[in-house]
Short mmCIF file of C-alpha atoms in Angstrom, two decimals:
data_model
loop_
_atom_site.label_atom_id
_atom_site.label_comp_id
_atom_site.label_asym_id
_atom_site.label_seq_id
_atom_site.Cartn_x
_atom_site.Cartn_y
_atom_site.Cartn_z
CA UNK A 433 20.10 35.81 23.47
CA UNK A 434 19.17 38.60 26.05
CA UNK A 435 18.37 41.93 25.43
CA UNK A 436 19.88 44.60 26.21
CA UNK A 437 17.60 48.38 27.93
CA UNK A 438 19.18 50.90 26.81
CA UNK A 439 20.73 50.58 23.94
CA UNK A 440 20.44 51.47 20.69
CA UNK A 441 19.68 48.65 18.21
CA UNK A 442 23.12 49.43 15.64
CA UNK A 443 25.33 50.05 19.00
CA UNK A 444 23.42 46.29 20.07
CA UNK A 445 24.13 44.39 17.09
CA UNK A 446 27.83 46.06 16.98
CA UNK A 447 28.40 44.82 21.17
CA UNK A 448 27.43 41.19 19.80
CA UNK A 449 29.92 40.43 16.76
CA UNK A 450 32.07 41.82 18.75
CA UNK A 451 31.27 39.31 21.61
CA UNK A 452 32.00 36.37 19.67
CA UNK A 453 34.82 37.04 17.56
CA UNK A 454 36.58 37.66 20.61
CA UNK A 455 35.25 34.17 21.46
CA UNK A 456 37.11 32.91 18.60
CA UNK A 457 40.06 34.15 19.05
CA UNK A 458 40.51 33.25 22.48
CA UNK A 459 39.09 29.69 21.45
CA UNK A 460 41.78 29.43 18.79
CA UNK A 461 44.57 30.87 20.45
CA UNK A 462 47.72 28.47 20.55
CA UNK A 463 47.72 26.34 23.91
CA UNK A 464 44.05 27.05 24.29
CA UNK A 465 41.98 24.38 26.09
CA UNK A 466 39.20 22.61 24.92
CA UNK A 467 35.76 23.85 27.65
CA UNK A 468 34.66 21.24 29.81
CA UNK A 469 32.33 18.56 28.64
CA UNK A 470 31.11 16.85 31.73
CA UNK A 471 32.34 13.13 31.93
CA UNK A 472 30.67 10.75 29.07
CA UNK A 473 28.58 8.00 30.97
CA UNK A 474 29.61 5.24 28.42
CA UNK A 475 28.24 2.68 30.46
CA UNK A 476 25.33 3.77 31.73
CA UNK A 477 24.28 3.44 28.13
CA UNK A 478 22.93 0.03 27.16
CA UNK A 479 24.63 -1.29 23.92
CA UNK A 480 20.42 -1.73 22.64
CA UNK A 481 20.56 1.68 22.12
CA UNK A 482 23.13 2.21 19.37
CA UNK A 483 23.86 -1.60 18.17
CA UNK A 484 22.02 -2.72 15.03
CA UNK A 485 21.67 -6.23 15.71
CA UNK A 486 20.43 -6.53 18.89
CA UNK A 487 17.57 -4.66 18.87
CA UNK A 488 15.03 -5.33 19.66
CA UNK A 489 12.60 -6.20 16.46
CA UNK A 490 15.33 -7.76 14.46
CA UNK A 491 15.86 -10.11 18.16
CA UNK A 492 13.04 -11.08 17.00
CA UNK A 493 13.05 -11.81 14.20
CA UNK A 494 16.40 -13.45 14.68
CA UNK A 495 14.40 -16.32 17.68
CA UNK A 496 11.70 -16.52 14.55
CA UNK A 497 14.72 -18.32 12.07
CA UNK A 498 16.33 -19.83 14.42
CA UNK A 499 13.11 -21.29 15.64
CA UNK A 500 12.21 -22.26 11.52
CA UNK A 501 16.02 -24.05 10.61
CA UNK A 502 15.86 -26.18 14.16
CA UNK A 503 12.39 -27.22 12.77
CA UNK A 504 14.20 -27.81 9.69
CA UNK A 505 12.02 -25.23 7.82
CA UNK A 506 13.47 -23.17 4.77
CA UNK A 507 13.11 -19.64 4.98
CA UNK A 508 9.45 -19.14 2.04
CA UNK A 509 10.24 -15.38 0.97
CA UNK A 510 12.97 -14.01 -1.46
CA UNK A 511 12.35 -16.48 -4.27
CA UNK A 512 14.62 -14.20 -6.89
CA UNK A 513 12.94 -14.95 -10.06
CA UNK A 514 14.59 -14.79 -13.01
CA UNK A 515 12.09 -13.73 -15.91
CA UNK A 516 8.83 -12.07 -16.19
CA UNK A 517 6.32 -12.98 -13.82
CA UNK A 518 2.66 -13.91 -13.88
CA UNK A 519 0.92 -17.58 -14.09
CA UNK A 520 4.12 -18.85 -14.93
CA UNK A 521 8.01 -17.97 -12.97
CA UNK A 522 11.48 -19.29 -13.44
CA UNK A 523 13.30 -19.74 -10.11
CA UNK A 524 16.16 -21.92 -9.96
CA UNK A 525 17.18 -22.26 -13.54
CA UNK A 526 13.74 -24.76 -13.76
CA UNK A 527 10.04 -23.73 -14.26
CA UNK A 528 6.80 -22.99 -12.06
CA UNK A 529 3.24 -22.83 -11.94
CA UNK A 530 3.42 -19.15 -10.24
CA UNK A 531 0.52 -17.66 -7.54
CA UNK A 532 2.95 -15.21 -6.08
CA UNK A 533 2.45 -12.90 -8.36
CA UNK A 534 -0.16 -9.09 -8.79
CA UNK A 535 0.29 -9.43 -12.64
CA UNK A 536 -3.62 -10.07 -13.12
CA UNK A 537 -4.30 -9.53 -16.62
CA UNK A 538 -1.31 -10.25 -17.39
CA UNK A 539 0.53 -6.59 -18.24
CA UNK A 540 3.76 -7.40 -16.76
CA UNK A 541 5.86 -8.85 -19.79
CA UNK A 542 3.29 -8.25 -22.33
CA UNK A 543 4.21 -6.47 -26.09
CA UNK A 544 2.60 -3.21 -26.21
CA UNK A 545 3.39 -1.99 -22.26
CA UNK A 546 7.04 -2.76 -22.92
CA UNK A 547 6.83 -1.37 -26.48
CA UNK A 548 6.23 2.30 -24.78
CA UNK A 549 8.00 1.61 -21.49
CA UNK A 550 11.55 1.46 -23.88
CA UNK A 551 9.87 5.12 -25.68
CA UNK A 552 9.14 6.96 -23.18
CA UNK A 553 13.38 5.82 -21.54
CA UNK A 554 14.38 7.29 -25.22
CA UNK A 555 12.32 10.13 -25.18
CA UNK A 556 12.38 11.14 -22.19
CA UNK A 557 15.90 9.48 -20.18
CA UNK A 558 15.57 6.99 -17.48
CA UNK A 559 14.37 9.57 -14.80
CA UNK A 560 12.89 13.33 -14.76
CA UNK A 561 15.22 14.22 -11.74
CA UNK A 562 13.41 16.48 -9.96
CA UNK A 563 9.54 16.52 -8.23
CA UNK A 564 6.84 16.95 -10.87
CA UNK A 565 6.50 20.55 -9.25
CA UNK A 566 10.23 22.41 -9.33
CA UNK A 567 10.75 20.65 -13.17
CA UNK A 568 10.63 16.99 -13.47
CA UNK A 569 6.62 17.33 -15.34
CA UNK A 570 6.19 14.79 -18.44
CA UNK A 571 3.10 14.75 -20.77
CA UNK A 572 2.78 11.62 -20.69
CA UNK A 573 2.81 11.73 -16.24
CA UNK A 574 -0.97 13.86 -16.61
CA UNK A 575 -1.59 11.20 -19.49
CA UNK A 576 -2.37 9.20 -17.21
CA UNK A 577 -3.74 11.50 -14.79
CA UNK A 578 -6.47 12.16 -16.55
CA UNK A 579 -6.87 8.22 -18.65
CA UNK A 580 -7.26 7.47 -14.38
CA UNK A 581 -10.45 10.23 -14.61
CA UNK A 582 -11.93 9.48 -16.14
CA UNK A 583 -12.00 5.74 -15.53
CA UNK A 584 -13.88 7.58 -12.58
CA UNK A 585 -15.74 9.30 -14.18
CA UNK A 586 -13.78 11.89 -11.72
CA UNK A 587 -12.01 16.26 -12.55
CA UNK A 588 -8.85 14.81 -12.37
CA UNK A 589 -6.30 11.62 -10.87
CA UNK A 590 -2.78 12.61 -9.22
CA UNK A 591 0.10 9.70 -9.00
CA UNK A 592 2.76 9.21 -6.66
CA UNK A 593 6.03 7.00 -6.85
CA UNK A 594 5.09 4.58 -4.26
CA UNK A 595 1.23 3.39 -3.57
CA UNK A 596 2.00 2.52 0.32
CA UNK A 597 3.40 6.38 0.32
CA UNK A 598 -0.08 7.36 -1.30
CA UNK A 599 -1.91 5.81 1.82
CA UNK A 600 0.28 7.19 3.84
CA UNK A 601 1.22 10.80 2.25
CA UNK A 602 -2.70 11.32 1.21
CA UNK A 603 -3.74 11.10 5.02
CA UNK A 604 -0.62 12.23 6.54
CA UNK A 605 -1.52 15.67 5.02
CA UNK A 606 -5.67 15.76 5.02
CA UNK A 607 -6.82 15.20 8.62
CA UNK A 608 -5.99 16.06 11.57
CA UNK A 609 -6.19 15.83 15.59
CA UNK A 610 -10.14 17.69 15.14
CA UNK A 611 -10.43 14.83 12.90
CA UNK A 612 -11.81 10.58 13.09
CA UNK A 613 -10.49 7.91 10.76
CA UNK A 614 -13.20 4.54 10.24
CA UNK A 615 -11.56 2.08 8.82
CA UNK A 616 -11.84 -1.74 8.14
CA UNK A 617 -10.22 -3.23 10.98
CA UNK A 618 -8.71 -5.79 7.95
CA UNK A 619 -8.06 -2.83 6.60
CA UNK A 620 -3.06 -2.32 4.95
CA UNK A 621 -0.55 -0.51 6.47
CA UNK A 622 0.08 1.65 4.77
CA UNK A 623 -3.92 3.92 6.02
CA UNK A 624 -2.69 2.48 9.70
CA UNK A 625 0.31 4.70 9.07
CA UNK A 626 -0.81 8.01 7.08
CA UNK A 627 -3.25 8.02 9.94
CA UNK A 628 -0.72 7.99 13.04
CA UNK A 629 0.71 10.53 10.84
CA UNK A 630 -1.85 12.27 10.97
CA UNK A 631 -2.98 11.86 14.22
CA UNK A 632 -6.11 11.63 13.99
CA UNK A 633 -8.20 9.50 16.19
CA UNK A 634 -8.45 5.66 15.62
CA UNK A 635 -11.47 3.57 15.46
CA UNK A 636 -12.01 0.20 13.72
CA UNK A 637 -14.98 -1.96 12.24
CA UNK A 638 -15.67 -5.38 12.19
CA UNK A 639 -14.61 -6.11 8.50
CA UNK A 640 -17.54 -5.53 5.83
CA UNK A 641 -19.99 -4.43 8.75
CA UNK A 642 -22.09 -1.39 8.26
CA UNK A 643 -24.11 -1.15 10.20
CA UNK A 644 -21.62 -1.38 13.17
CA UNK A 645 -20.12 1.53 11.44
CA UNK A 646 -23.48 3.55 11.34
CA UNK A 647 -23.40 3.31 15.14
CA UNK A 648 -20.06 4.39 15.13
CA UNK A 649 -20.58 7.10 13.70
CA UNK A 650 -23.97 8.30 14.76
CA UNK A 651 -22.55 8.58 18.78
CA UNK A 652 -19.35 9.81 17.78
CA UNK A 653 -20.02 12.34 14.40
CA UNK A 654 -20.74 15.52 16.54
CA UNK A 655 -17.28 15.22 18.73
CA UNK A 656 -14.78 15.41 15.65
CA UNK A 657 -14.35 18.37 12.01
CA UNK A 658 -13.33 16.14 9.10
CA UNK A 659 -14.28 12.39 8.95
CA UNK A 660 -12.87 10.11 7.20
CA UNK A 661 -14.40 6.41 6.53
CA UNK A 662 -11.69 3.91 4.45
CA UNK A 663 -12.55 0.54 2.87
CA UNK A 664 -10.49 -1.73 0.34
CA UNK A 665 -12.46 -2.85 -3.59
CA UNK A 666 -10.96 -5.91 -2.47
CA UNK A 667 -9.26 -6.95 0.91
CA UNK A 668 -5.91 -8.71 0.21
CA UNK A 669 -5.50 -10.75 2.52
CA UNK A 670 -9.09 -12.43 2.01
CA UNK A 671 -10.69 -11.64 -1.47
CA UNK A 672 -13.39 -10.31 -0.35
CA UNK A 673 -15.22 -6.64 -1.10
CA UNK A 674 -18.22 -4.78 1.25
CA UNK A 675 -21.70 -3.45 0.23
CA UNK A 676 -20.13 0.16 -0.95
CA UNK A 677 -23.56 1.63 -2.19
CA UNK A 678 -23.82 1.37 2.24
CA UNK A 679 -21.24 2.73 3.24
CA UNK A 680 -22.17 5.11 0.30
CA UNK A 681 -25.25 6.03 2.01
CA UNK A 682 -23.94 6.05 5.33
CA UNK A 683 -20.87 8.46 4.54
CA UNK A 684 -23.15 10.92 2.58
CA UNK A 685 -26.17 10.90 5.78
CA UNK A 686 -23.22 11.53 8.29
CA UNK A 687 -21.50 14.37 6.83
CA UNK A 688 -18.43 12.54 6.58
CA UNK A 689 -15.62 11.53 3.54
CA UNK A 690 -15.33 8.41 1.93
CA UNK A 691 -11.96 6.75 0.63
CA UNK A 692 -11.76 3.36 -1.34
CA UNK A 693 -8.59 2.15 -2.57
CA UNK A 694 -8.33 0.26 -5.30
CA UNK A 695 -5.13 -1.92 -5.24
CA UNK A 696 -6.23 -5.04 -5.89
CA UNK A 697 -9.97 -4.57 -7.19
CA UNK A 698 -8.62 -2.01 -10.47
CA UNK A 699 -8.94 -4.54 -13.90
CA UNK A 700 -10.83 -7.32 -11.05
CA UNK A 701 -14.18 -6.06 -10.43
CA UNK A 702 -16.80 -5.11 -13.00
CA UNK A 703 -17.64 -6.76 -16.14
CA UNK A 704 -14.62 -4.08 -18.03
CA UNK A 705 -11.57 -4.16 -14.98
CA UNK A 706 -13.04 -0.38 -13.80
CA UNK A 707 -13.06 -1.93 -10.37
CA UNK A 708 -15.65 -1.63 -7.14
CA UNK A 709 -17.89 1.41 -9.23
CA UNK A 710 -18.47 -0.71 -12.36
CA UNK A 711 -19.70 -3.94 -10.07
CA UNK A 712 -22.22 -2.11 -8.29
CA UNK A 713 -23.11 0.75 -11.05
CA UNK A 714 -22.79 3.81 -8.56
CA UNK A 715 -21.90 7.28 -9.27
CA UNK A 716 -17.61 8.48 -9.02
CA UNK A 717 -18.47 10.90 -7.95
CA UNK A 718 -20.23 9.36 -4.77
CA UNK A 719 -16.61 8.58 -2.90
CA UNK A 720 -15.10 10.96 -2.47
CA UNK A 721 -11.69 9.49 -3.01
CA UNK A 722 -10.54 7.42 -5.37
CA UNK A 723 -7.84 5.01 -3.84
CA UNK A 724 -5.55 2.27 -6.43
CA UNK A 725 -1.65 1.24 -7.21
CA UNK A 726 -0.10 0.65 -10.34
CA UNK A 727 1.98 -1.29 -9.45
CA UNK A 728 -0.40 -4.95 -9.73
CA UNK A 729 -3.08 -4.51 -13.24
CA UNK A 730 -1.49 -1.39 -14.52
CA UNK A 731 1.83 -3.39 -14.14
CA UNK A 732 4.13 0.19 -12.88
CA UNK A 733 4.26 1.32 -9.81
CA UNK A 734 3.76 3.86 -7.34
CA UNK A 735 -0.06 5.29 -6.22
CA UNK A 736 -2.46 7.33 -6.99
CA UNK A 737 -5.11 9.31 -6.17
CA UNK A 738 -8.51 10.57 -7.99
CA UNK A 739 -11.32 12.15 -6.98
CA UNK A 740 -12.69 16.70 -7.73
CA UNK A 741 -10.65 19.24 -8.61
CA UNK A 742 -9.74 21.15 -4.52
CA UNK A 743 -8.72 17.39 -3.90
CA UNK A 744 -6.66 16.82 -6.44
CA UNK A 745 -4.61 20.20 -6.87
CA UNK A 746 -4.77 20.23 -2.90
CA UNK A 747 -1.81 17.38 -3.05
CA UNK A 748 0.00 17.97 -5.88
CA UNK A 749 0.87 21.40 -4.04
CA UNK A 750 1.07 20.98 -0.34
CA UNK A 751 0.82 16.70 0.61
CA UNK A 752 4.62 16.11 1.40
CA UNK A 753 4.35 12.60 -1.07
CA UNK A 754 3.76 14.54 -3.60
CA UNK A 755 6.38 17.84 -3.30
CA UNK A 756 8.90 16.89 -2.63
CA UNK A 757 9.25 13.59 -4.23
CA UNK A 758 10.59 13.24 -7.26
CA UNK A 759 8.41 12.02 -10.07
CA UNK A 760 7.77 9.45 -11.24
CA UNK A 761 9.60 7.55 -13.92
CA UNK A 762 8.37 8.62 -17.53
CA UNK A 763 9.09 4.35 -18.70
CA UNK A 764 6.76 3.72 -15.66
CA UNK A 765 4.44 6.44 -16.48
CA UNK A 766 4.45 5.35 -20.29
CA UNK A 767 3.95 1.27 -18.59
CA UNK A 768 0.61 2.06 -16.63
CA UNK A 769 -1.19 4.16 -19.48
CA UNK A 770 -0.32 1.77 -22.00
CA UNK A 771 -1.71 -1.48 -19.16
CA UNK A 772 -4.61 0.72 -19.04
CA UNK A 773 -5.51 1.80 -22.35
CA UNK A 774 -4.13 -2.56 -23.09
CA UNK A 775 -7.54 -2.96 -20.42
CA UNK A 776 -9.74 -0.89 -21.35
CA UNK A 777 -8.38 -3.10 -25.51
CA UNK A 778 -8.69 -6.68 -24.64
CA UNK A 779 -12.12 -7.06 -21.38
CA UNK A 780 -11.40 -10.88 -21.97
CA UNK A 781 -8.43 -10.56 -20.31
CA UNK A 782 -10.78 -9.91 -18.00
CA UNK A 783 -13.71 -12.74 -18.46
CA UNK A 784 -10.60 -15.13 -17.95
CA UNK A 785 -9.29 -13.85 -14.62
CA UNK A 786 -12.62 -14.06 -12.64
CA UNK A 787 -13.67 -17.19 -14.31
CA UNK A 788 -10.11 -18.14 -12.88
CA UNK A 789 -10.82 -17.25 -9.72
CA UNK A 790 -14.23 -18.41 -9.82
CA UNK A 791 -12.94 -21.88 -10.79
CA UNK A 792 -10.26 -22.20 -8.43
CA UNK A 793 -12.91 -21.34 -5.35
CA UNK A 794 -14.91 -24.37 -6.78
CA UNK A 795 -12.94 -26.72 -6.08
CA UNK A 796 -10.33 -25.24 -3.74
CA UNK A 797 -14.57 -25.91 -1.20
CA UNK A 798 -15.39 -29.12 -2.42
CA UNK A 799 -11.91 -30.11 -1.69
CA UNK A 800 -12.42 -29.23 1.28
CA UNK A 801 -10.19 -26.13 2.13
CA UNK A 802 -11.04 -23.40 4.27
CA UNK A 803 -10.89 -20.40 1.98
CA UNK A 804 -12.44 -18.22 4.61
CA UNK A 805 -14.57 -15.27 3.02
CA UNK A 806 -13.09 -15.77 -0.41
CA UNK A 807 -15.19 -14.74 -3.62
CA UNK A 808 -12.73 -16.07 -5.41
CA UNK A 809 -12.10 -12.26 -7.80
CA UNK A 810 -8.23 -12.44 -7.59
CA UNK A 811 -7.59 -13.82 -4.53
CA UNK A 812 -8.36 -16.98 -3.01
CA UNK A 813 -6.60 -18.03 1.07
CA UNK A 814 -5.80 -21.76 1.71
CA UNK A 815 -6.02 -21.32 5.71
CA UNK A 816 -4.12 -23.20 7.87
CA UNK A 817 -4.32 -22.54 11.76
CA UNK A 818 -0.92 -21.75 11.82
CA UNK A 819 2.70 -20.44 10.73
CA UNK A 820 4.48 -23.34 10.29
CA UNK A 821 2.08 -24.97 8.82
CA UNK A 822 0.91 -22.35 6.20
CA UNK A 823 5.21 -22.43 5.71
CA UNK A 824 5.59 -26.58 6.01
CA UNK A 825 3.20 -26.38 2.99
CA UNK A 826 3.92 -23.91 1.04
CA UNK A 827 7.83 -25.86 0.63
CA UNK A 828 5.75 -28.93 0.03
CA UNK A 829 4.24 -27.02 -3.01
CA UNK A 830 7.07 -25.72 -4.50
CA UNK A 831 8.64 -28.96 -4.48
CA UNK A 832 5.92 -29.82 -6.76
CA UNK A 833 6.25 -27.38 -9.18
CA UNK A 834 4.21 -24.49 -7.27
CA UNK A 835 5.03 -21.29 -6.15
CA UNK A 836 2.86 -19.76 -3.70
CA UNK A 837 3.31 -17.66 -1.01
CA UNK A 838 2.56 -17.80 3.22
CA UNK A 839 1.26 -15.13 5.31
CA UNK A 840 2.31 -15.18 8.63
CA UNK A 841 1.95 -14.32 12.39
CA UNK A 842 2.31 -10.95 12.83
CA UNK A 843 0.59 -9.45 9.20
CA UNK A 844 -2.22 -12.31 10.35
CA UNK A 845 -3.62 -14.27 13.52
CA UNK A 846 -1.71 -16.73 14.11
CA UNK A 847 -4.49 -18.88 13.48
CA UNK A 848 -5.72 -17.77 10.30
CA UNK A 849 -2.17 -17.82 9.25
CA UNK A 850 -2.13 -19.10 5.17
CA UNK A 851 -1.43 -20.01 2.03
CA UNK A 852 -2.56 -17.15 -0.77
CA UNK A 853 -2.99 -17.52 -3.69
CA UNK A 854 -2.98 -14.93 -6.23
CA UNK A 855 -5.38 -15.35 -10.03
CA UNK A 856 -3.59 -14.47 -13.49
CA UNK A 857 -5.67 -14.72 -16.60
CA UNK A 858 -2.82 -16.40 -18.03
CA UNK A 859 -3.61 -19.93 -15.52
CA UNK A 860 -5.68 -22.26 -17.08
CA UNK A 861 -7.95 -25.26 -16.08
CA UNK A 862 -5.86 -28.12 -15.91
CA UNK A 863 -2.73 -26.21 -14.42
CA UNK A 864 -5.59 -25.63 -11.43
CA UNK A 865 -7.42 -28.49 -10.63
CA UNK A 866 -4.09 -30.43 -10.21
CA UNK A 867 -2.66 -27.15 -7.95
CA UNK A 868 -6.59 -27.99 -5.72
CA UNK A 869 -5.72 -31.62 -5.60
CA UNK A 870 -1.40 -31.21 -4.53
CA UNK A 871 -2.76 -29.04 -1.75
CA UNK A 872 -5.55 -31.11 -1.04
CA UNK A 873 -3.44 -34.15 -0.54
CA UNK A 874 -0.44 -31.84 1.44
CA UNK A 875 -2.99 -30.21 3.69
#
């Protein structure tokens, strides 16, 4: 609204109000014509701009699906599991050896974990019905977070309702356009989305190559305010891990932050399953941001951030993914808390998982299967070289009672399309030997 010179503020307001009321009366009068609008030129707007079935992404999906149908390849995804999925599962009324679950320590379905979730529902209901900041806090949330903090020997932790959103919201909130985020070239999509949201400059370095990272920082560090380095504890596509002490030394020397995503390494690495920190024997405070998910070893759903008090308080009061989201259901928090305690009580499960992964890797290599850089810790890929071959192999194994999913382009480069085998502490050596034999014959 333009200023009216020479009039007192009260008179200006009165004149503006009178003008608005007069226009409203004129618009409501009988026979009043609607204001003239420019003629809409619908023909000038392509249908793909307002029809979902013409969206380029959906069109690409249709081309892939139609091509697969012509080749007689069925969609291998969205299989309907009819019970708890662990080392075994039931699909379509039939039993399968299952390698498509993150249920590494068999905590999902564990009677103690299930009982904890049921008790939380009886006490707190199925939802906290609000953000935790407003009115959604429950004791079980803090118990879980303090247990996670103790696991890493850091000040505190905070849990989010989504693992993916944990990375997106944390990186997106803490860093900005004057900052730099350096990440391993095989880092998870959630990290990339978080960097995009932050507006920070993004540079990737070759997989697990700490020397390349060091060289980049020597050139670039002085041009930015905050610098974040992001790694994974175990890379979920390849089953290998970084030399964490090397990266810690680099981050300290260049005065950067270090973030480690432990989604697939918690419960898998270390004698007790405490993750990559235990595997290398490093101090928990040497890593600035510990991130992990609750949906794998911890048998729930969501994610966590652990670190110093300032980091956690900052996220709890200001990070949009926590501040504006409903709190985690009490049953989920209780299940993850029980699973974490069970992991501590049952180190034999961790040892069994590590032994089965090692056995699978050794057998696969002996059979001439390309397992890439896998270390046999929970994840073992069988690289096929093409998406079509990976899909067909998945179907062949399914006919033999083995459920394993293909990983296709664009999730991985076409030449590294693969089957991805997730191990469980409950797999037997007989199941693994049979699986490798059938896979080798099919390949």
